[in-house]
PDB file of C-alpha atoms in Angstrom:
ATOM      1  CA  UNK A   1      77.130  78.615  83.947  1.00 43.00           C
ATOM      2  CA  UNK A   2      78.391  75.216  85.355  1.00 46.00           C
ATOM      3  CA  UNK A   3      78.998  74.793  88.885  1.00 51.00           C
ATOM      4  CA  UNK A   4      82.525  73.714  87.266  1.00 51.00           C
ATOM      5  CA  UNK A   5      83.367  77.030  86.890  1.00 49.00           C
ATOM      6  CA  UNK A   6      81.715  78.617  89.850  1.00 50.00           C
ATOM      7  CA  UNK A   7      83.921  76.166  92.494  1.00 53.00           C
ATOM      8  CA  UNK A   8      86.817  77.667  90.939  1.00 61.00           C
ATOM      9  CA  UNK A   9      86.090  80.890  92.295  1.00 66.00           C
ATOM     10  CA  UNK A  10      87.900  79.893  95.619  1.00 67.00           C
ATOM     11  CA  UNK A  11      90.582  77.310  95.204  1.00 68.00           C
ATOM     12  CA  UNK A  12      93.089  76.016  97.513  1.00 65.00           C
ATOM     13  CA  UNK A  13      96.392  77.077  96.649  1.00 56.00           C
ATOM     14  CA  UNK A  14      98.929  74.517  96.080  1.00 53.00           C
ATOM     15  CA  UNK A  15     101.794  74.943  99.485  1.00 42.00           C
ATOM     16  CA  UNK A  16     104.590  76.224  97.827  1.00 40.00           C
ATOM     17  CA  UNK A  17     108.634  75.582  99.680  1.00 38.00           C
ATOM     18  CA  UNK A  18     109.822  79.105 100.368  1.00 39.00           C
ATOM     19  CA  UNK A  19     113.650  78.716 101.303  1.00 41.00           C
ATOM     20  CA  UNK A  20     114.656  81.825 101.507  1.00 38.00           C
ATOM     21  CA  UNK A  21     112.106  82.881 104.537  1.00 47.00           C
ATOM     22  CA  UNK A  22     114.137  82.344 107.388  1.00 54.00           C
ATOM     23  CA  UNK A  23     111.736  85.491 109.210  1.00 63.00           C
ATOM     24  CA  UNK A  24     109.409  83.786 111.245  1.00 61.00           C
ATOM     25  CA  UNK A  25     110.274  82.334 114.611  1.00 64.00           C
ATOM     26  CA  UNK A  26     108.589  78.939 115.628  1.00 71.00           C
ATOM     27  CA  UNK A  27     106.423  76.953 113.282  1.00 77.00           C
ATOM     28  CA  UNK A  28     104.051  77.533 111.128  1.00 83.00           C
ATOM     29  CA  UNK A  29     101.048  75.807 110.640  1.00 85.00           C
ATOM     30  CA  UNK A  30      98.329  75.558 108.293  1.00 88.00           C
ATOM     31  CA  UNK A  31      94.941  76.215 110.000  1.00 89.00           C
ATOM     32  CA  UNK A  32      92.294  73.365 108.401  1.00 91.00           C
ATOM     33  CA  UNK A  33      89.666  75.412 107.256  1.00 94.00           C
ATOM     34  CA  UNK A  34      85.449  74.608 106.256  1.00 95.00           C
ATOM     35  CA  UNK A  35      84.086  76.653 102.881  1.00 94.00           C
ATOM     36  CA  UNK A  36      80.839  77.011 102.117  1.00 95.00           C
ATOM     37  CA  UNK A  37      78.584  78.104  99.063  1.00 92.00           C
ATOM     38  CA  UNK A  38      75.463  80.016  99.118  1.00 91.00           C
ATOM     39  CA  UNK A  39      73.533  81.632  96.612  1.00 88.00           C
ATOM     40  CA  UNK A  40      75.299  85.010  97.113  1.00 91.00           C
ATOM     41  CA  UNK A  41      78.837  83.908  98.424  1.00 92.00           C
ATOM     42  CA  UNK A  42      81.061  81.741  99.923  1.00 93.00           C
ATOM     43  CA  UNK A  43      81.578  81.284 103.608  1.00 96.00           C
ATOM     44  CA  UNK A  44      85.436  80.365 104.707  1.00 96.00           C
ATOM     45  CA  UNK A  45      85.879  79.127 108.607  1.00 97.00           C
ATOM     46  CA  UNK A  46      89.518  79.011 109.829  1.00 95.00           C
ATOM     47  CA  UNK A  47      90.322  77.339 113.057  1.00 93.00           C
ATOM     48  CA  UNK A  48      92.927  79.835 114.742  1.00 91.00           C
ATOM     49  CA  UNK A  49      92.940  78.185 118.350  1.00 86.00           C
ATOM     50  CA  UNK A  50      94.941  80.787 120.809  1.00 83.00           C
ATOM     51  CA  UNK A  51      94.298  83.759 118.784  1.00 88.00           C
ATOM     52  CA  UNK A  52      93.136  87.247 118.910  1.00 88.00           C
ATOM     53  CA  UNK A  53      91.445  89.665 116.285  1.00 90.00           C
ATOM     54  CA  UNK A  54      94.570  92.175 116.860  1.00 92.00           C
ATOM     55  CA  UNK A  55      97.097  89.135 115.461  1.00 92.00           C
ATOM     56  CA  UNK A  56      94.985  88.236 112.031  1.00 95.00           C
ATOM     57  CA  UNK A  57      95.977  89.859 108.741  1.00 95.00           C
ATOM     58  CA  UNK A  58      93.579  88.883 105.869  1.00 96.00           C
ATOM     59  CA  UNK A  59      95.269  90.185 102.646  1.00 94.00           C
ATOM     60  CA  UNK A  60      93.931  90.119  99.086  1.00 91.00           C
ATOM     61  CA  UNK A  61      96.698  90.439  96.584  1.00 90.00           C
ATOM     62  CA  UNK A  62      96.958  89.899  93.292  1.00 88.00           C
ATOM     63  CA  UNK A  63      94.505  87.608  92.936  1.00 88.00           C
ATOM     64  CA  UNK A  64      95.415  85.608  96.455  1.00 92.00           C
ATOM     65  CA  UNK A  65      93.563  85.531  99.616  1.00 93.00           C
ATOM     66  CA  UNK A  66      96.331  85.485 102.360  1.00 94.00           C
ATOM     67  CA  UNK A  67      95.605  84.673 105.879  1.00 94.00           C
ATOM     68  CA  UNK A  68      98.456  84.929 108.679  1.00 93.00           C
ATOM     69  CA  UNK A  69      97.494  84.707 112.684  1.00 92.00           C
ATOM     70  CA  UNK A  70     100.183  84.717 115.709  1.00 87.00           C
ATOM     71  CA  UNK A  71      99.246  83.147 118.602  1.00 80.00           C
ATOM     72  CA  UNK A  72      98.381  85.728 121.410  1.00 61.00           C
ATOM     73  CA  UNK A  73     100.021  84.272 123.809  1.00 63.00           C
ATOM     74  CA  UNK A  74     103.895  82.746 124.406  1.00 60.00           C
ATOM     75  CA  UNK A  75     104.972  79.961 126.740  1.00 63.00           C
ATOM     76  CA  UNK A  76     106.203  80.991 130.102  1.00 70.00           C
ATOM     77  CA  UNK A  77     110.073  80.267 129.649  1.00 74.00           C
ATOM     78  CA  UNK A  78     109.801  78.920 133.489  1.00 80.00           C
ATOM     79  CA  UNK A  79     106.711  76.684 132.274  1.00 73.00           C
ATOM     80  CA  UNK A  80     107.496  72.620 132.290  1.00 76.00           C
ATOM     81  CA  UNK A  81     104.884  70.639 131.191  1.00 72.00           C
ATOM     82  CA  UNK A  82     104.935  67.076 131.585  1.00 78.00           C
ATOM     83  CA  UNK A  83     102.960  66.235 128.492  1.00 76.00           C
ATOM     84  CA  UNK A  84     102.929  68.743 125.604  1.00 70.00           C
ATOM     85  CA  UNK A  85     100.299  68.344 122.636  1.00 72.00           C
ATOM     86  CA  UNK A  86      99.795  71.937 121.842  1.00 68.00           C
ATOM     87  CA  UNK A  87     102.430  73.856 120.079  1.00 69.00           C
ATOM     88  CA  UNK A  88     103.147  77.480 119.816  1.00 72.00           C
ATOM     89  CA  UNK A  89     103.611  79.438 116.693  1.00 77.00           C
ATOM     90  CA  UNK A  90     101.977  80.923 113.788  1.00 85.00           C
ATOM     91  CA  UNK A  91      99.064  80.113 111.096  1.00 89.00           C
ATOM     92  CA  UNK A  92      99.498  81.104 107.276  1.00 92.00           C
ATOM     93  CA  UNK A  93      97.087  79.784 104.258  1.00 91.00           C
ATOM     94  CA  UNK A  94      96.676  81.110 101.228  1.00 92.00           C
ATOM     95  CA  UNK A  95      93.877  80.588  98.307  1.00 92.00           C
ATOM     96  CA  UNK A  96      93.492  81.979  94.739  1.00 91.00           C
ATOM     97  CA  UNK A  97      90.357  84.018  93.943  1.00 88.00           C
ATOM     98  CA  UNK A  98      88.910  84.800  90.480  1.00 83.00           C
ATOM     99  CA  UNK A  99      87.251  87.605  89.368  1.00 84.00           C
ATOM    100  CA  UNK A 100      83.591  85.952  90.464  1.00 87.00           C
ATOM    101  CA  UNK A 101      84.736  87.391  94.230  1.00 91.00           C
ATOM    102  CA  UNK A 102      83.064  91.281  95.078  1.00 91.00           C
ATOM    103  CA  UNK A 103      87.041  91.564  96.508  1.00 89.00           C
ATOM    104  CA  UNK A 104      85.961  94.850  97.925  1.00 91.00           C
ATOM    105  CA  UNK A 105      82.844  93.329  99.960  1.00 93.00           C
ATOM    106  CA  UNK A 106      84.981  90.360 101.731  1.00 93.00           C
ATOM    107  CA  UNK A 107      84.835  91.240 105.611  1.00 95.00           C
ATOM    108  CA  UNK A 108      86.355  88.629 108.442  1.00 96.00           C
ATOM    109  CA  UNK A 109      85.401  88.227 112.044  1.00 96.00           C
ATOM    110  CA  UNK A 110      86.657  86.359 114.641  1.00 96.00           C
ATOM    111  CA  UNK A 111      85.023  84.523 117.190  1.00 95.00           C
ATOM    112  CA  UNK A 112      85.969  81.863 119.742  1.00 92.00           C
ATOM    113  CA  UNK A 113      89.169  80.897 117.935  1.00 91.00           C
ATOM    114  CA  UNK A 114      87.493  80.606 114.392  1.00 96.00           C
ATOM    115  CA  UNK A 115      87.925  83.419 111.646  1.00 97.00           C
ATOM    116  CA  UNK A 116      84.912  83.703 109.571  1.00 97.00           C
ATOM    117  CA  UNK A 117      85.513  85.434 105.887  1.00 96.00           C
ATOM    118  CA  UNK A 118      82.370  86.395 103.918  1.00 96.00           C
ATOM    119  CA  UNK A 119      83.511  86.351 100.010  1.00 94.00           C
ATOM    120  CA  UNK A 120      80.231  87.974  98.315  1.00 94.00           C
ATOM    121  CA  UNK A 121      80.125  86.529  94.700  1.00 91.00           C
ATOM    122  CA  UNK A 122      80.085  89.519  92.103  1.00 88.00           C
ATOM    123  CA  UNK A 123      76.828  90.481  90.520  1.00 82.00           C
ATOM    124  CA  UNK A 124      77.647  89.031  87.419  1.00 76.00           C
ATOM    125  CA  UNK A 125      78.376  85.492  88.854  1.00 69.00           C
ATOM    126  CA  UNK A 126      74.707  85.413  91.000  1.00 66.00           C
ATOM    127  CA  UNK A 127      72.432  83.399  89.792  1.00 69.00           C
ATOM    128  CA  UNK A 128      68.954  85.133  88.987  1.00 73.00           C
ATOM    129  CA  UNK A 129      65.587  84.345  88.101  1.00 76.00           C
ATOM    130  CA  UNK A 130      63.897  85.897  84.516  1.00 80.00           C
ATOM    131  CA  UNK A 131      60.401  86.262  85.136  1.00 81.00           C
ATOM    132  CA  UNK A 132      57.858  84.974  82.513  1.00 88.00           C
ATOM    133  CA  UNK A 133      55.731  87.261  80.848  1.00 84.00           C
ATOM    134  CA  UNK A 134      52.208  86.121  79.133  1.00 86.00           C
ATOM    135  CA  UNK A 135      52.379  86.745  75.541  1.00 75.00           C
TER     136      UNK A 135
END
């Protein structure tokens, strides 16, 4: 099995324009992610500042991993900032996944604004060592 086919187990899904969606209030941000590969699977770290675990949704649907999150707090209407660099809104990110991911064992945890997803490789995709017997 080549590294090229393994690299296709988790791919960034190209951004699609949704002209009919008007249901989300405020801006929708694409969280930055880091993806690491290990022998047993992949780790995805997504930056979700201002989000708590109750507002995060992780779905596996039709070969797509979908991350959605809403900010835990909303600005006070009386708040009048002098400088505003942090914007309120929601987060959305999608990735295509292959049959090489064991979707039944995907897990997620959130700590300090970073979502960690564990995407275990299916047994058939894991590297294995074959013992050599003396003849």
